[in-house]
Coordinates of C-alpha atoms in Angstrom, one line a residue:
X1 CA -38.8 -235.6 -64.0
X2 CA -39.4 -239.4 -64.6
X3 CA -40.3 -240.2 -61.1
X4 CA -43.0 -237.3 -61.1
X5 CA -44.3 -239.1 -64.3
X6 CA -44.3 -241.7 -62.8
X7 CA -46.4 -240.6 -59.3
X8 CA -48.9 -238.9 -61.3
X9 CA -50.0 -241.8 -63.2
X10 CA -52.8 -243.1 -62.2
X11 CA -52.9 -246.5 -60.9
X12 CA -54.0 -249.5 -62.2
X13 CA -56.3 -252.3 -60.4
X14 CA -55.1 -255.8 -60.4
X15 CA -58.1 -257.5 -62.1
X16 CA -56.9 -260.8 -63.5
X17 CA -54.1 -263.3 -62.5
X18 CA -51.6 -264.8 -64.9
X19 CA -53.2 -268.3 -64.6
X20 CA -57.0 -266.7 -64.8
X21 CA -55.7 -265.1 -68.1
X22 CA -54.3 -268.3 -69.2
X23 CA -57.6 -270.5 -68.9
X24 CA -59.1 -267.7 -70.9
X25 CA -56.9 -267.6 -73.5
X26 CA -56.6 -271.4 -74.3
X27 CA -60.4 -272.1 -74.0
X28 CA -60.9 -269.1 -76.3
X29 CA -58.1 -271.0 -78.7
X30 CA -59.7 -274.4 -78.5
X31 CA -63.0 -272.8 -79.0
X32 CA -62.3 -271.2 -81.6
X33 CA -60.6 -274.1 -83.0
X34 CA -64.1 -276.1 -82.9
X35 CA -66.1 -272.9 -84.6
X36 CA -63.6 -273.2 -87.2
X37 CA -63.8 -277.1 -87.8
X38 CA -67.4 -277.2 -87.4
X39 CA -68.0 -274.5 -90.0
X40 CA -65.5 -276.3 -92.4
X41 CA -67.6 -279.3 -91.6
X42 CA -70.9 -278.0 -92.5
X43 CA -70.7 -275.1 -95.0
X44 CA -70.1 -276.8 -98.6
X45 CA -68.1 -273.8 -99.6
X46 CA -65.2 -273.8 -97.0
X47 CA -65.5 -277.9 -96.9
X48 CA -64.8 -277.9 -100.4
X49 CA -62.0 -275.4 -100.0
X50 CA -60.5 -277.0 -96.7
X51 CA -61.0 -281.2 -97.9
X52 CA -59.4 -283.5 -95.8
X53 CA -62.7 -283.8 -94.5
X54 CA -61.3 -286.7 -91.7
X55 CA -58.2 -285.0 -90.5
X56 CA -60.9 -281.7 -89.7
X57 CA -63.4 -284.5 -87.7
X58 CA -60.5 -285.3 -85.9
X59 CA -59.2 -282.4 -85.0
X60 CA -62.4 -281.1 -84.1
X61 CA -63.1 -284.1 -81.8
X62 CA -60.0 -283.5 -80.4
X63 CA -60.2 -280.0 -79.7
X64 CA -63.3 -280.7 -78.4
X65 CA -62.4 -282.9 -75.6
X66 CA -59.9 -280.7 -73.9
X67 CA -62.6 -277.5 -74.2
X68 CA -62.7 -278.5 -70.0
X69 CA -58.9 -279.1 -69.3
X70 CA -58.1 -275.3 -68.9
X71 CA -61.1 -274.8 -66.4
X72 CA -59.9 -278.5 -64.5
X73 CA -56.3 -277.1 -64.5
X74 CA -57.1 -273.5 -63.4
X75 CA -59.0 -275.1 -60.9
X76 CA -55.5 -275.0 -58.9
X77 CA -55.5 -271.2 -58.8
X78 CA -56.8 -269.8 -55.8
X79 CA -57.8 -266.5 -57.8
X80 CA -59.7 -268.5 -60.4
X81 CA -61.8 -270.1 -58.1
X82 CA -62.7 -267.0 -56.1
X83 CA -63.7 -265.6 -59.3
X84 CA -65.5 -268.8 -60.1
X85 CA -67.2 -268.0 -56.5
X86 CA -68.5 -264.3 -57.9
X87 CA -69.6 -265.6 -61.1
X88 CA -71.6 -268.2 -59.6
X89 CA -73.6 -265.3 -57.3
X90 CA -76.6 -263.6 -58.3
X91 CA -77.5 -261.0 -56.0
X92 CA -80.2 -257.7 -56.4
X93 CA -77.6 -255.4 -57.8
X94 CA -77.6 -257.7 -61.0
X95 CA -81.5 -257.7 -61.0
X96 CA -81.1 -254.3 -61.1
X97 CA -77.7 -254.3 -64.3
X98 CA -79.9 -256.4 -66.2
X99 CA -83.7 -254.1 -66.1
X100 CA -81.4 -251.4 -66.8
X101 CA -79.5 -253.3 -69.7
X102 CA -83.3 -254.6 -70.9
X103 CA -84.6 -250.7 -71.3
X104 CA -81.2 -249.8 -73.2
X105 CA -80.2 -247.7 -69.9
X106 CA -76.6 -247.0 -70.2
X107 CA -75.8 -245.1 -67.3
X108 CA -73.3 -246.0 -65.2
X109 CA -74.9 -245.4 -62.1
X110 CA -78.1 -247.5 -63.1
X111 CA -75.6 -250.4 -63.8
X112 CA -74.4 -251.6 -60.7
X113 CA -71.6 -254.4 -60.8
X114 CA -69.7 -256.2 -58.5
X115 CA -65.8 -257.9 -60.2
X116 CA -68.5 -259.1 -63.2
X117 CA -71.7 -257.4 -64.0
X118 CA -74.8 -259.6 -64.4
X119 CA -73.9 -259.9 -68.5
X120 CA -71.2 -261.2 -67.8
X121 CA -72.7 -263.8 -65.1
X122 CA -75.3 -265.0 -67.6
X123 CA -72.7 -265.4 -70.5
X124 CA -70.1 -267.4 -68.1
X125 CA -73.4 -269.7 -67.0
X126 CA -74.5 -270.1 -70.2
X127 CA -71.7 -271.1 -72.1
X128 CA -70.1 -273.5 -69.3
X129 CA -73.6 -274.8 -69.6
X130 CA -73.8 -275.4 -73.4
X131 CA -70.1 -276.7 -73.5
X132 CA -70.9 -279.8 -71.4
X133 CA -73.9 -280.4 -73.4
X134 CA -72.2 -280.3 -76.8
X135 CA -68.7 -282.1 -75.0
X136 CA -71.8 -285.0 -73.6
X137 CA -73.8 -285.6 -77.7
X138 CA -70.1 -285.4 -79.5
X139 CA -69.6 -288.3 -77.0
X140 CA -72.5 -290.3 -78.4
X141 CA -71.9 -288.8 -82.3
X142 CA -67.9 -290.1 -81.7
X143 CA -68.8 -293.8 -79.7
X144 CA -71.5 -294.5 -82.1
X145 CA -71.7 -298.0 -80.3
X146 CA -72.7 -297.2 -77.5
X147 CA -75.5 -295.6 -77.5
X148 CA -79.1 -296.3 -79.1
X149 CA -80.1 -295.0 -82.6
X150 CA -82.6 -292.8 -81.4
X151 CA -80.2 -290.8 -78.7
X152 CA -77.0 -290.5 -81.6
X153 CA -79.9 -288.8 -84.2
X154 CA -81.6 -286.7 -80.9
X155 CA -77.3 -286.0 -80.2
X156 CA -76.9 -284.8 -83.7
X157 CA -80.0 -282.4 -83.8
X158 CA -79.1 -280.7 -80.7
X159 CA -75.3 -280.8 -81.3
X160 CA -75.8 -279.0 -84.3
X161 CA -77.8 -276.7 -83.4
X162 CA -76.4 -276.1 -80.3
X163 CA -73.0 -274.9 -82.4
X164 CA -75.1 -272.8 -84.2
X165 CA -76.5 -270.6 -81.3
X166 CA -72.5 -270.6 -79.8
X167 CA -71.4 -269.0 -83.4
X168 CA -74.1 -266.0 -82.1
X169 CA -73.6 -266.1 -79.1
X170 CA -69.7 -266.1 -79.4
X171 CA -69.8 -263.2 -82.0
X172 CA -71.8 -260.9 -79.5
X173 CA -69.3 -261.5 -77.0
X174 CA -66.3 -260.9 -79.3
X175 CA -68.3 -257.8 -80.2
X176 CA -68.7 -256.7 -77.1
X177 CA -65.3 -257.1 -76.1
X178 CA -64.2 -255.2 -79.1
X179 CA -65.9 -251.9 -78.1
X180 CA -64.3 -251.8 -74.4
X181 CA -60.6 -251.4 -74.9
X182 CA -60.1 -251.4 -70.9
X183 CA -61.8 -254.8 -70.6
X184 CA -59.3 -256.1 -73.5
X185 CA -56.6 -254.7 -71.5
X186 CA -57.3 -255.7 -68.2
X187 CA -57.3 -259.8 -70.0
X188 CA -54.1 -259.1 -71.9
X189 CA -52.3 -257.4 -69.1
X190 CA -54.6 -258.4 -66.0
X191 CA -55.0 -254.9 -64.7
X192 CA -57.0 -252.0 -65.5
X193 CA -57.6 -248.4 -64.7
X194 CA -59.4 -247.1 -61.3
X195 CA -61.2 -244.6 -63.1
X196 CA -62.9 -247.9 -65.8
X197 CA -63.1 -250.0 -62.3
X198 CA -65.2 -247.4 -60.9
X199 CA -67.1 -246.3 -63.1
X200 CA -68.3 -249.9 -64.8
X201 CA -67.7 -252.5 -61.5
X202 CA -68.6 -249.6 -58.9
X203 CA -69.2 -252.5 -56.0
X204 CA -66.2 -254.3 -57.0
X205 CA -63.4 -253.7 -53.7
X206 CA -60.2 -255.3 -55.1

């Protein structure tokens, strides 16, 4: 009886690697670890109930600086950087995901996605994007001597603003993430059904 259980399960799809799940999982800690400083930092109310207003600049700082060290480290993976290679490809099946994502069409079949849909693509860009942006005016808020006036205030304005639009940004992918229980799965366990494979990466051939 267990073994015909166990043939008429339906396979799962290898989707993520141990170290691909790893880079995930410690850039999602350290980034949360700046949201969380940052917001200490600049909302009286949790300042107030936090204090030790230095020890949260540096750990902040800190945490900060190694945002890149998962990415340089998973760098050794051969799966990571073949996902790296789809993530970096834009091709006229994501034109295609992201008119039908613009006019709120949720039908699977108008939604055609490689191993990452073209959501997915944008967010990955985007936020590797920002990071190095905020990681290059913390630089010149933290070495206040070696830069001009002018570029630590211009650093500061777009620093914090910047962190602002991540908090969003962040919270929409959380969000996302929340309401697909298969996508949650296939980054805590690195696979994921054939039937959620189809039917949301259809061009994906693992």
């Amino acid at each position: 009886m267990t073994m015909s259980l166990r043939a008429d399960a339906p396979a799962g799809v290898r989707r993520f690697s141990p170290t691909e799940r790893w880079v995930h999982r410690t850039t999602a800690a350290l980034m949360g670890v700046c949201v969380l400083t940052a917001a200490c930092l600049y909302v009286p109310q949790l300042a107030e109930l936090v204090g030790r207003r230095e020890l949260v600049v540096r750990i902040h700082e800190w945490a900060g600086l190694a945002l890149p060290v998962p990415v340089l480290v998973g760098l050794a993976s051969r799966a990571f950087r073949a996902d790296l290679g789809h993530l970096n490809r834009f091709g006229p099946h994501d034109r295609t995901w992201l008119r039908a994502a613009l006019h709120r069409d949720k039908r699977p079949a108008s939604r055609p996605a490689g191993k990452f849909n073209a959501g997915q693509k944008l967010y990955a860009s985007w936020i590797a994007g920002a990071t190095l942006v905020m990681l290059g005016t913390g630089l010149m808020m933290w070495f206040t001597h070696l830069t001009p006036l002018i570029w630590r205030t211009s650093a500061t304005f777009v620093h914090d603003w910047l962190a602002l639009t991540i908090g969003i940004v962040l919270a929409g992918h959380i969000g996302m993430a929340l309401a697909d229980p298969e996508s949650r799965k296939g980054m805590r366990t690195g696979s994921v059904s054939r039937e959620w494979a189809d039917r949301e990466h259809p061009l994906w051939r693992p």
